[in-house]
Amino acid sequence: MSGVLSARTAVNPLRRLTIDQLRQRTSLKWREYPDDVLPLWVAEMDVPLAEPVARAITDAVARGDTGYPAGTAYPQALAEFARRRWAWDGLVVEHTALVPDVMHGVVEALRLVTEPGDAVVVNCPVYPPFYESVAHADRRIVEAPLGEDLRIDLGTLEDAFRRARPGGRPAAYLLCSPHNPTGVVHSAAELTAVAALAERHGVRVIADEIHAPVVAGGARFVPYLSVPGAENGLSVMSASKGWNLAGLRGGLLVAGPAAAGDLARVPFGVSVSTSHLGVIAHTAAFRDGGEWLDALLTGLDDNRRLLAALLAEHLPAIRYQPGQATYLAWLDCRALGLGDDPATVFLERGRVALNSGLAFGSGGRGHVRLNLATAPELITEAVRRMTSAVG
Ligand SMILES: Cc1ncc(COP(=O)(O)O)c(C=O)c1O
């Protein structure tokens, strides 16, 4: 009960920083564009660091504790978080490996279950580095587009699984759960069907679950490894999105019981490349950052509602289905008649930076992705700028 009360009274971290403070930041979101551009693009949040995380890394710096990572505090903290938040007690600390960050974890997972030249199925439109990382790992992409409702289309996925295994070669399915950019949370029934399909076609599932902590009020994240039939799956998790820790890198590769043998092949050199300060930060976030996260999630619920209301009023031609997770909004701008790349128009005419949908693969044309993890005033300003670009 006290947890509920304190979460309600915790300050919304999205309201803590002014634009002048944000413009002093030196990270990608705030440095890519000139100062007259309002940046609501790359997935960084405009929040101060959660106090328990700040304390943990400050203490580590004071100790000079800046060596290589060691121990199991990170997977233990995640296992307890998973038990509390997702009612899942299947995360086995011994079945995890530290990875430098989520995308390196994804590439390591691909190396464990496929060979160069093998196929990796993705549900486009999807997080652009999936394409880049798969190509960099010498694997090839097979697209399985999302349905009209932006959910996984099992018929399309099955067709992609068939195309992915010519001559019975290994193949992987890189599942984005929750999905970036749509914010869709896959249901237990959908994930169970995915697991059955993957089993039937001999495709190995790797779930990128980096956005799992960031769910809307009333939504329930289901860990892929918790569904029946997912025993040989792999998941990559991190506190990076939930607590804005991209500058304090770290991730965990988590294996289902039948994939633990694969995980044992992750080289020591990969795990030890993880930032020790990152591990300390992520551990503190999962262990002690729940109250801060709750305040963030309440603020994001408000921002989703605000964006929907502003678009309905000023830009009703834009289609926006508020997601149940992530702090990203996927906007279908095709009816505006701005061409394939409306982000360029919004940037050039409105001085607001959004992600171009084109980078998200098939289905991204005419779309933009807007980052909601900012102050409500800046969302209002972004829509004002977008409206001026169109008018
Ligand atoms: C789905 C997804 N995976 C991975 C990442 C990047 O994670 P990392 O910086 O830990 O590699 C992001 C960042 O936004 C993401 O949205």
GROMACS .gro file of C-alpha atoms and ligand atoms in nm:
model
  407
    1MET     CA    1   0.000   0.000   0.000
    2SER     CA    2   0.273   0.243   0.090
    3GLY     CA    3   0.432   0.170  -0.250
    4VAL     CA    4   0.110   0.275  -0.425
    5LEU     CA    5   0.079   0.594  -0.221
    6SER     CA    6   0.440   0.696  -0.268
    7ALA     CA    7   0.424   0.626  -0.641
    8ARG     CA    8   0.129   0.863  -0.666
    9THR     CA    9   0.311   1.136  -0.484
   10ALA     CA   10   0.647   1.092  -0.663
   11VAL     CA   11   0.727   1.382  -0.896
   12ASN     CA   12   0.676   1.323  -1.268
   13PRO     CA   13   1.038   1.312  -1.397
   14LEU     CA   14   0.920   1.442  -1.735
   15ARG     CA   15   0.834   1.776  -1.574
   16ARG     CA   16   1.163   1.833  -1.396
   17LEU     CA   17   1.389   1.988  -1.662
   18THR     CA   18   1.359   2.312  -1.856
   19ILE     CA   19   1.442   2.345  -2.224
   20ASP     CA   20   1.748   2.552  -2.129
   21GLN     CA   21   1.875   2.271  -1.907
   22LEU     CA   22   1.808   2.015  -2.179
   23ARG     CA   23   1.993   2.220  -2.440
   24GLN     CA   24   2.306   2.194  -2.223
   25ARG     CA   25   2.308   1.817  -2.273
   26THR     CA   26   2.583   1.677  -2.492
   27SER     CA   27   2.409   1.353  -2.594
   28LEU     CA   28   2.286   1.261  -2.943
   29LYS     CA   29   1.926   1.377  -2.902
   30TRP     CA   30   2.028   1.732  -2.816
   31ARG     CA   31   2.340   1.766  -3.034
   32GLU     CA   32   2.237   1.639  -3.374
   33TYR     CA   33   2.038   1.948  -3.477
   34PRO     CA   34   2.088   2.325  -3.440
   35ASP     CA   35   1.931   2.503  -3.143
   36ASP     CA   36   1.625   2.628  -3.331
   37VAL     CA   37   1.514   2.266  -3.384
   38LEU     CA   38   1.301   2.092  -3.120
   39PRO     CA   39   1.438   1.734  -3.104
   40LEU     CA   40   1.180   1.460  -3.039
   41TRP     CA   41   1.356   1.182  -3.222
   42VAL     CA   42   1.613   0.927  -3.089
   43ALA     CA   43   1.502   0.724  -2.784
   44GLU     CA   44   1.651   0.929  -2.503
   45MET     CA   45   1.427   1.069  -2.230
   46ASP     CA   46   1.422   1.428  -2.106
   47VAL     CA   47   1.445   1.325  -1.740
   48PRO     CA   48   1.697   1.364  -1.459
   49LEU     CA   49   1.864   1.041  -1.352
   50ALA     CA   50   1.660   0.838  -1.101
   51GLU     CA   51   1.799   0.911  -0.756
   52PRO     CA   52   1.884   0.547  -0.661
   53VAL     CA   53   2.079   0.512  -0.987
   54ALA     CA   54   2.262   0.842  -0.940
   55ARG     CA   55   2.355   0.740  -0.586
   56ALA     CA   56   2.483   0.397  -0.694
   57ILE     CA   57   2.716   0.531  -0.961
   58THR     CA   58   2.827   0.829  -0.752
   59ASP     CA   59   2.921   0.588  -0.472
   60ALA     CA   60   3.106   0.367  -0.720
   61VAL     CA   61   3.301   0.664  -0.855
   62ALA     CA   62   3.384   0.773  -0.499
   63ARG     CA   63   3.524   0.423  -0.435
   64GLY     CA   64   3.720   0.430  -0.759
   65ASP     CA   65   3.520   0.117  -0.844
   66THR     CA   66   3.573   0.145  -1.219
   67GLY     CA   67   3.717  -0.194  -1.311
   68TYR     CA   68   3.566  -0.489  -1.497
   69PRO     CA   69   3.217  -0.616  -1.412
   70ALA     CA   70   3.175  -0.915  -1.179
   71GLY     CA   71   2.908  -1.108  -0.995
   72THR     CA   72   2.537  -1.169  -1.045
   73ALA     CA   73   2.375  -0.862  -0.887
   74TYR     CA   74   2.234  -0.746  -1.222
   75PRO     CA   75   2.049  -1.069  -1.314
   76GLN     CA   76   1.935  -1.106  -0.953
   77ALA     CA   77   1.785  -0.756  -0.957
   78LEU     CA   78   1.617  -0.825  -1.291
   79ALA     CA   79   1.482  -1.163  -1.169
   80GLU     CA   80   1.324  -0.992  -0.869
   81PHE     CA   81   1.186  -0.709  -1.085
   82ALA     CA   82   1.036  -0.972  -1.320
   83ARG     CA   83   0.873  -1.146  -1.024
   84ARG     CA   84   0.726  -0.823  -0.888
   85ARG     CA   85   0.619  -0.656  -1.213
   86TRP     CA   86   0.539  -0.943  -1.444
   87ALA     CA   87   0.461  -1.221  -1.193
   88TRP     CA   88   0.727  -1.428  -1.371
   89ASP     CA   89   0.967  -1.635  -1.163
   90GLY     CA   90   1.134  -1.817  -1.452
   91LEU     CA   91   1.441  -1.599  -1.491
   92VAL     CA   92   1.727  -1.822  -1.377
   93VAL     CA   93   2.034  -1.620  -1.279
   94GLU     CA   94   2.265  -1.900  -1.403
   95HIS     CA   95   2.094  -1.882  -1.744
   96THR     CA   96   2.200  -1.522  -1.812
   97ALA     CA   97   2.507  -1.356  -1.960
   98LEU     CA   98   2.616  -0.994  -1.936
   99VAL     CA   99   2.629  -0.822  -2.276
  100PRO     CA  100   2.769  -0.475  -2.350
  101ASP     CA  101   2.424  -0.348  -2.458
  102VAL     CA  102   2.106  -0.479  -2.613
  103MET     CA  103   2.208  -0.464  -2.978
  104HIS     CA  104   2.537  -0.639  -2.902
  105GLY     CA  105   2.331  -0.897  -2.713
  106VAL     CA  106   2.108  -0.944  -3.016
  107VAL     CA  107   2.408  -0.997  -3.243
  108GLU     CA  108   2.565  -1.243  -2.997
  109ALA     CA  109   2.235  -1.431  -2.980
  110LEU     CA  110   2.222  -1.444  -3.362
  111ARG     CA  111   2.573  -1.587  -3.363
  112LEU     CA  112   2.467  -1.858  -3.117
  113VAL     CA  113   2.176  -1.987  -3.324
  114THR     CA  114   2.255  -1.908  -3.690
  115GLU     CA  115   2.547  -1.909  -3.934
  116PRO     CA  116   2.661  -1.637  -4.177
  117GLY     CA  117   2.416  -1.608  -4.466
  118ASP     CA  118   2.121  -1.740  -4.262
  119ALA     CA  119   1.788  -1.556  -4.242
  120VAL     CA  120   1.656  -1.338  -3.962
  121VAL     CA  121   1.284  -1.266  -3.968
  122VAL     CA  122   1.163  -0.924  -3.845
  123ASN     CA  123   0.819  -0.763  -3.816
  124CYS     CA  124   0.846  -0.441  -4.012
  125PRO     CA  125   0.812  -0.153  -3.959
  126VAL     CA  126   1.067  -0.205  -3.683
  127TYR     CA  127   1.359  -0.043  -3.497
  128PRO     CA  128   1.607   0.045  -3.778
  129PRO     CA  129   1.926  -0.099  -3.618
  130PHE     CA  130   1.770  -0.447  -3.654
  131TYR     CA  131   1.843  -0.416  -4.026
  132GLU     CA  132   2.190  -0.273  -3.978
  133SER     CA  133   2.298  -0.522  -3.709
  134VAL     CA  134   2.168  -0.824  -3.899
  135ALA     CA  135   2.359  -0.712  -4.210
  136HIS     CA  136   2.671  -0.638  -4.005
  137ALA     CA  137   2.653  -0.992  -3.864
  138ASP     CA  138   2.641  -1.127  -4.224
  139ARG     CA  139   2.286  -1.255  -4.185
  140ARG     CA  140   1.999  -1.161  -4.420
  141ILE     CA  141   1.664  -1.002  -4.332
  142VAL     CA  142   1.332  -1.164  -4.420
  143GLU     CA  143   1.046  -0.922  -4.359
  144ALA     CA  144   0.715  -1.030  -4.207
  145PRO     CA  145   0.511  -0.706  -4.213
  146LEU     CA  146   0.277  -0.629  -3.925
  147GLY     CA  147  -0.095  -0.645  -4.002
  148GLU     CA  148  -0.319  -0.341  -4.064
  149ASP     CA  149  -0.394  -0.340  -3.690
  150LEU     CA  150  -0.017  -0.312  -3.628
  151ARG     CA  151  -0.012  -0.654  -3.459
  152ILE     CA  152   0.183  -0.965  -3.560
  153ASP     CA  153   0.009  -1.139  -3.848
  154LEU     CA  154   0.058  -1.512  -3.786
  155GLY     CA  155  -0.012  -1.609  -4.149
  156THR     CA  156   0.249  -1.361  -4.275
  157LEU     CA  157   0.492  -1.479  -4.009
  158GLU     CA  158   0.447  -1.843  -4.108
  159ASP     CA  159   0.508  -1.753  -4.470
  160ALA     CA  160   0.829  -1.571  -4.368
  161PHE     CA  161   0.942  -1.872  -4.159
  162ARG     CA  162   0.899  -2.094  -4.466
  163ARG     CA  163   1.103  -1.855  -4.682
  164ALA     CA  164   1.367  -1.825  -4.411
  165ARG     CA  165   1.482  -2.187  -4.420
  166PRO     CA  166   1.581  -2.286  -4.775
  167GLY     CA  167   1.732  -2.633  -4.765
  168GLY     CA  168   1.660  -2.653  -4.392
  169ARG     CA  169   1.923  -2.395  -4.294
  170PRO     CA  170   1.900  -2.242  -3.946
  171ALA     CA  171   1.697  -1.924  -3.908
  172ALA     CA  172   1.609  -1.682  -3.630
  173TYR     CA  173   1.312  -1.460  -3.557
  174LEU     CA  174   1.402  -1.127  -3.398
  175LEU     CA  175   1.089  -1.036  -3.203
  176CYS     CA  176   1.057  -0.679  -3.076
  177SER     CA  177   0.855  -0.701  -2.755
  178PRO     CA  178   0.701  -0.454  -2.683
  179HIS     CA  179   0.721  -0.337  -3.041
  180ASN     CA  180   0.920  -0.030  -3.144
  181PRO     CA  181   0.786   0.190  -3.312
  182THR     CA  182   0.416   0.102  -3.263
  183GLY     CA  183   0.417   0.050  -2.884
  184VAL     CA  184   0.215  -0.271  -2.923
  185VAL     CA  185   0.234  -0.514  -2.631
  186HIS     CA  186   0.206  -0.870  -2.756
  187SER     CA  187  -0.047  -1.077  -2.563
  188ALA     CA  188   0.022  -1.412  -2.397
  189ALA     CA  189  -0.197  -1.577  -2.664
  190GLU     CA  190  -0.001  -1.414  -2.948
  191LEU     CA  191   0.335  -1.508  -2.796
  192THR     CA  192   0.220  -1.865  -2.735
  193ALA     CA  193   0.112  -1.889  -3.100
  194VAL     CA  194   0.449  -1.743  -3.208
  195ALA     CA  195   0.634  -2.003  -2.999
  196ALA     CA  196   0.429  -2.287  -3.151
  197LEU     CA  197   0.491  -2.156  -3.504
  198ALA     CA  198   0.864  -2.119  -3.441
  199GLU     CA  199   0.880  -2.471  -3.300
  200ARG     CA  200   0.690  -2.613  -3.599
  201HIS     CA  201   0.926  -2.446  -3.847
  202GLY     CA  202   1.249  -2.492  -3.649
  203VAL     CA  203   1.309  -2.117  -3.616
  204ARG     CA  204   1.488  -1.987  -3.306
  205VAL     CA  205   1.329  -1.687  -3.134
  206ILE     CA  206   1.533  -1.397  -2.997
  207ALA     CA  207   1.314  -1.145  -2.813
  208ASP     CA  208   1.440  -0.788  -2.774
  209GLU     CA  209   1.257  -0.686  -2.455
  210ILE     CA  210   1.436  -0.359  -2.384
  211HIS     CA  211   1.107  -0.164  -2.362
  212ALA     CA  212   0.942  -0.412  -2.123
  213PRO     CA  213   0.946  -0.185  -1.813
  214VAL     CA  214   0.777   0.099  -2.005
  215VAL     CA  215   0.410  -0.004  -2.023
  216ALA     CA  216   0.096   0.209  -2.012
  217GLY     CA  217  -0.141   0.196  -1.715
  218GLY     CA  218  -0.355  -0.114  -1.746
  219ALA     CA  219  -0.125  -0.292  -1.993
  220ARG     CA  220   0.055  -0.613  -1.897
  221PHE     CA  221   0.391  -0.707  -2.045
  222VAL     CA  222   0.434  -1.082  -2.098
  223PRO     CA  223   0.797  -1.203  -2.107
  224TYR     CA  224   0.847  -1.423  -2.413
  225LEU     CA  225   1.029  -1.687  -2.209
  226SER     CA  226   0.728  -1.718  -1.977
  227VAL     CA  227   0.494  -1.863  -2.241
  228PRO     CA  228   0.460  -2.236  -2.306
  229GLY     CA  229   0.675  -2.358  -2.595
  230ALA     CA  230   0.937  -2.082  -2.557
  231GLU     CA  231   1.189  -2.302  -2.376
  232ASN     CA  232   1.458  -2.270  -2.641
  233GLY     CA  233   1.410  -1.894  -2.678
  234LEU     CA  234   1.653  -1.617  -2.590
  235SER     CA  235   1.568  -1.272  -2.458
  236VAL     CA  236   1.774  -0.955  -2.434
  237MET     CA  237   1.679  -0.722  -2.152
  238SER     CA  238   1.810  -0.400  -2.003
  239ALA     CA  239   1.719  -0.105  -1.783
  240SER     CA  240   1.837   0.129  -2.058
  241LYS     CA  241   1.499   0.246  -2.190
  242GLY     CA  242   1.307   0.242  -1.861
  243TRP     CA  243   1.558   0.461  -1.680
  244ASN     CA  244   1.736   0.644  -1.966
  245LEU     CA  245   2.071   0.471  -1.925
  246ALA     CA  246   2.202   0.462  -2.283
  247GLY     CA  247   2.513   0.643  -2.160
  248LEU     CA  248   2.567   0.375  -1.892
  249ARG     CA  249   2.565   0.074  -2.114
  250GLY     CA  250   2.467  -0.277  -2.018
  251GLY     CA  251   2.235  -0.561  -2.109
  252LEU     CA  252   2.152  -0.917  -2.018
  253LEU     CA  253   2.110  -1.210  -2.250
  254VAL     CA  254   1.860  -1.446  -2.088
  255ALA     CA  255   1.810  -1.806  -2.200
  256GLY     CA  256   1.510  -2.033  -2.167
  257PRO     CA  257   1.591  -2.371  -2.010
  258ALA     CA  258   1.652  -2.540  -2.347
  259ALA     CA  259   1.882  -2.259  -2.466
  260ALA     CA  260   2.112  -2.254  -2.161
  261GLY     CA  261   2.368  -2.466  -2.348
  262ASP     CA  262   2.380  -2.212  -2.629
  263LEU     CA  263   2.431  -1.931  -2.381
  264ALA     CA  264   2.734  -2.108  -2.237
  265ARG     CA  265   2.908  -2.036  -2.570
  266VAL     CA  266   2.901  -1.657  -2.522
  267PRO     CA  267   3.271  -1.564  -2.502
  268PHE     CA  268   3.396  -1.430  -2.169
  269GLY     CA  269   3.544  -1.139  -2.366
  270VAL     CA  270   3.194  -1.027  -2.469
  271SER     CA  271   3.050  -1.031  -2.117
  272VAL     CA  272   3.352  -0.862  -1.964
  273SER     CA  273   3.323  -0.581  -2.221
  274THR     CA  274   3.009  -0.465  -2.042
  275SER     CA  275   3.062  -0.139  -1.853
  276HIS     CA  276   3.098  -0.203  -1.481
  277LEU     CA  277   2.941   0.137  -1.409
  278GLY     CA  278   2.660   0.041  -1.647
  279VAL     CA  279   2.601  -0.283  -1.457
  280ILE     CA  280   2.591  -0.091  -1.128
  281ALA     CA  281   2.342   0.159  -1.275
  282HIS     CA  282   2.114  -0.106  -1.430
  283THR     CA  283   2.120  -0.311  -1.110
  284ALA     CA  284   2.016  -0.010  -0.900
  285ALA     CA  285   1.741   0.075  -1.150
  286PHE     CA  286   1.582  -0.270  -1.141
  287ARG     CA  287   1.631  -0.309  -0.764
  288ASP     CA  288   1.545   0.037  -0.633
  289GLY     CA  289   1.401   0.237  -0.924
  290GLY     CA  290   1.038   0.116  -0.909
  291GLU     CA  291   0.892   0.429  -0.757
  292TRP     CA  292   1.068   0.654  -1.008
  293LEU     CA  293   0.950   0.427  -1.291
  294ASP     CA  294   0.589   0.445  -1.171
  295ALA     CA  295   0.600   0.824  -1.175
  296LEU     CA  296   0.747   0.813  -1.526
  297LEU     CA  297   0.477   0.574  -1.649
  298THR     CA  298   0.202   0.800  -1.515
  299GLY     CA  299   0.362   1.096  -1.694
  300LEU     CA  300   0.385   0.898  -2.018
  301ASP     CA  301   0.015   0.803  -1.994
  302ASP     CA  302  -0.063   1.176  -1.969
  303ASN     CA  303   0.163   1.250  -2.267
  304ARG     CA  304  -0.002   0.983  -2.485
  305ARG     CA  305  -0.343   1.133  -2.410
  306LEU     CA  306  -0.212   1.486  -2.469
  307LEU     CA  307  -0.063   1.397  -2.806
  308ALA     CA  308  -0.382   1.222  -2.918
  309ALA     CA  309  -0.592   1.526  -2.819
  310LEU     CA  310  -0.357   1.775  -2.986
  311LEU     CA  311  -0.343   1.576  -3.310
  312ALA     CA  312  -0.722   1.535  -3.315
  313GLU     CA  313  -0.757   1.911  -3.279
  314HIS     CA  314  -0.479   2.045  -3.503
  315LEU     CA  315  -0.376   1.766  -3.739
  316PRO     CA  316  -0.676   1.531  -3.766
  317ALA     CA  317  -0.541   1.380  -4.089
  318ILE     CA  318  -0.263   1.209  -3.890
  319ARG     CA  319  -0.356   0.860  -3.770
  320TYR     CA  320  -0.226   0.778  -3.423
  321GLN     CA  321  -0.313   0.467  -3.228
  322PRO     CA  322  -0.160   0.530  -2.883
  323GLY     CA  323   0.057   0.231  -2.792
  324GLN     CA  324   0.042   0.034  -2.469
  325ALA     CA  325   0.417   0.052  -2.420
  326THR     CA  326   0.736   0.242  -2.504
  327TYR     CA  327   0.756   0.621  -2.509
  328LEU     CA  328   0.735   0.635  -2.886
  329ALA     CA  329   0.441   0.740  -3.101
  330TRP     CA  330   0.406   0.604  -3.455
  331LEU     CA  331   0.223   0.857  -3.669
  332ASP     CA  332   0.068   0.772  -4.004
  333CYS     CA  333   0.094   1.097  -4.198
  334ARG     CA  334   0.003   0.962  -4.541
  335ALA     CA  335  -0.324   1.155  -4.559
  336LEU     CA  336  -0.133   1.484  -4.518
  337GLY     CA  337   0.009   1.448  -4.869
  338LEU     CA  338   0.365   1.528  -4.763
  339GLY     CA  339   0.515   1.241  -4.962
  340ASP     CA  340   0.718   0.942  -4.847
  341ASP     CA  341   0.924   1.130  -4.590
  342PRO     CA  342   0.714   1.374  -4.388
  343ALA     CA  343   0.992   1.396  -4.123
  344THR     CA  344   1.196   1.602  -4.370
  345VAL     CA  345   0.906   1.842  -4.418
  346PHE     CA  346   0.848   1.874  -4.042
  347LEU     CA  347   1.218   1.941  -3.992
  348GLU     CA  348   1.267   2.187  -4.274
  349ARG     CA  349   0.942   2.382  -4.242
  350GLY     CA  350   0.853   2.329  -3.876
  351ARG     CA  351   1.197   2.294  -3.710
  352VAL     CA  352   1.094   1.982  -3.522
  353ALA     CA  353   1.306   1.664  -3.549
  354LEU     CA  354   1.118   1.334  -3.563
  355ASN     CA  355   1.241   0.996  -3.691
  356SER     CA  356   1.168   0.926  -4.057
  357GLY     CA  357   0.951   0.619  -4.102
  358LEU     CA  358   1.158   0.521  -4.406
  359ALA     CA  359   1.434   0.376  -4.187
  360PHE     CA  360   1.191   0.130  -4.025
  361GLY     CA  361   1.162  -0.094  -4.332
  362SER     CA  362   0.854  -0.180  -4.536
  363GLY     CA  363   0.547  -0.003  -4.400
  364GLY     CA  364   0.744   0.304  -4.290
  365ARG     CA  365   0.666   0.525  -4.589
  366GLY     CA  366   0.466   0.836  -4.500
  367HIS     CA  367   0.516   0.775  -4.127
  368VAL     CA  368   0.715   0.947  -3.853
  369ARG     CA  369   0.811   0.840  -3.501
  370LEU     CA  370   0.775   1.096  -3.224
  371ASN     CA  371   0.946   1.060  -2.884
  372LEU     CA  372   0.692   1.127  -2.606
  373ALA     CA  373   0.943   1.119  -2.320
  374THR     CA  374   0.955   1.492  -2.271
  375ALA     CA  375   0.769   1.771  -2.093
  376PRO     CA  376   0.402   1.816  -2.195
  377GLU     CA  377   0.482   2.175  -2.297
  378LEU     CA  378   0.734   2.044  -2.550
  379ILE     CA  379   0.481   1.802  -2.696
  380THR     CA  380   0.241   2.094  -2.737
  381GLU     CA  381   0.518   2.294  -2.901
  382ALA     CA  382   0.607   2.003  -3.132
  383VAL     CA  383   0.248   1.975  -3.256
  384ARG     CA  384   0.237   2.353  -3.306
  385ARG     CA  385   0.551   2.327  -3.520
  386MET     CA  386   0.418   2.029  -3.713
  387THR     CA  387   0.093   2.217  -3.779
  388SER     CA  388   0.285   2.522  -3.903
  389ALA     CA  389   0.483   2.296  -4.139
  390VAL     CA  390   0.165   2.168  -4.296
  391GLY     CA  391  -0.032   2.492  -4.312
  392LIG     C1  392   1.399  -0.222  -2.966
  392LIG     C2  393   1.531  -0.163  -2.926
  392LIG     N1  394   1.638  -0.244  -2.911
  392LIG     C3  395   1.758  -0.196  -2.876
  392LIG     C4  396   1.778  -0.061  -2.853
  392LIG     C5  397   1.915  -0.010  -2.820
  392LIG     O1  398   1.962  -0.069  -2.705
  392LIG     P1  399   2.115  -0.055  -2.666
  392LIG     O2  400   2.147   0.091  -2.667
  392LIG     O3  401   2.123  -0.119  -2.530
  392LIG     O4  402   2.190  -0.134  -2.769
  392LIG     C6  403   1.670   0.026  -2.864
  392LIG     C7  404   1.688   0.170  -2.841
  392LIG     O5  405   1.602   0.250  -2.856
  392LIG     C8  406   1.543  -0.026  -2.902
  392LIG     O6  407   1.437   0.053  -2.916
   0.00000   0.00000   0.00000
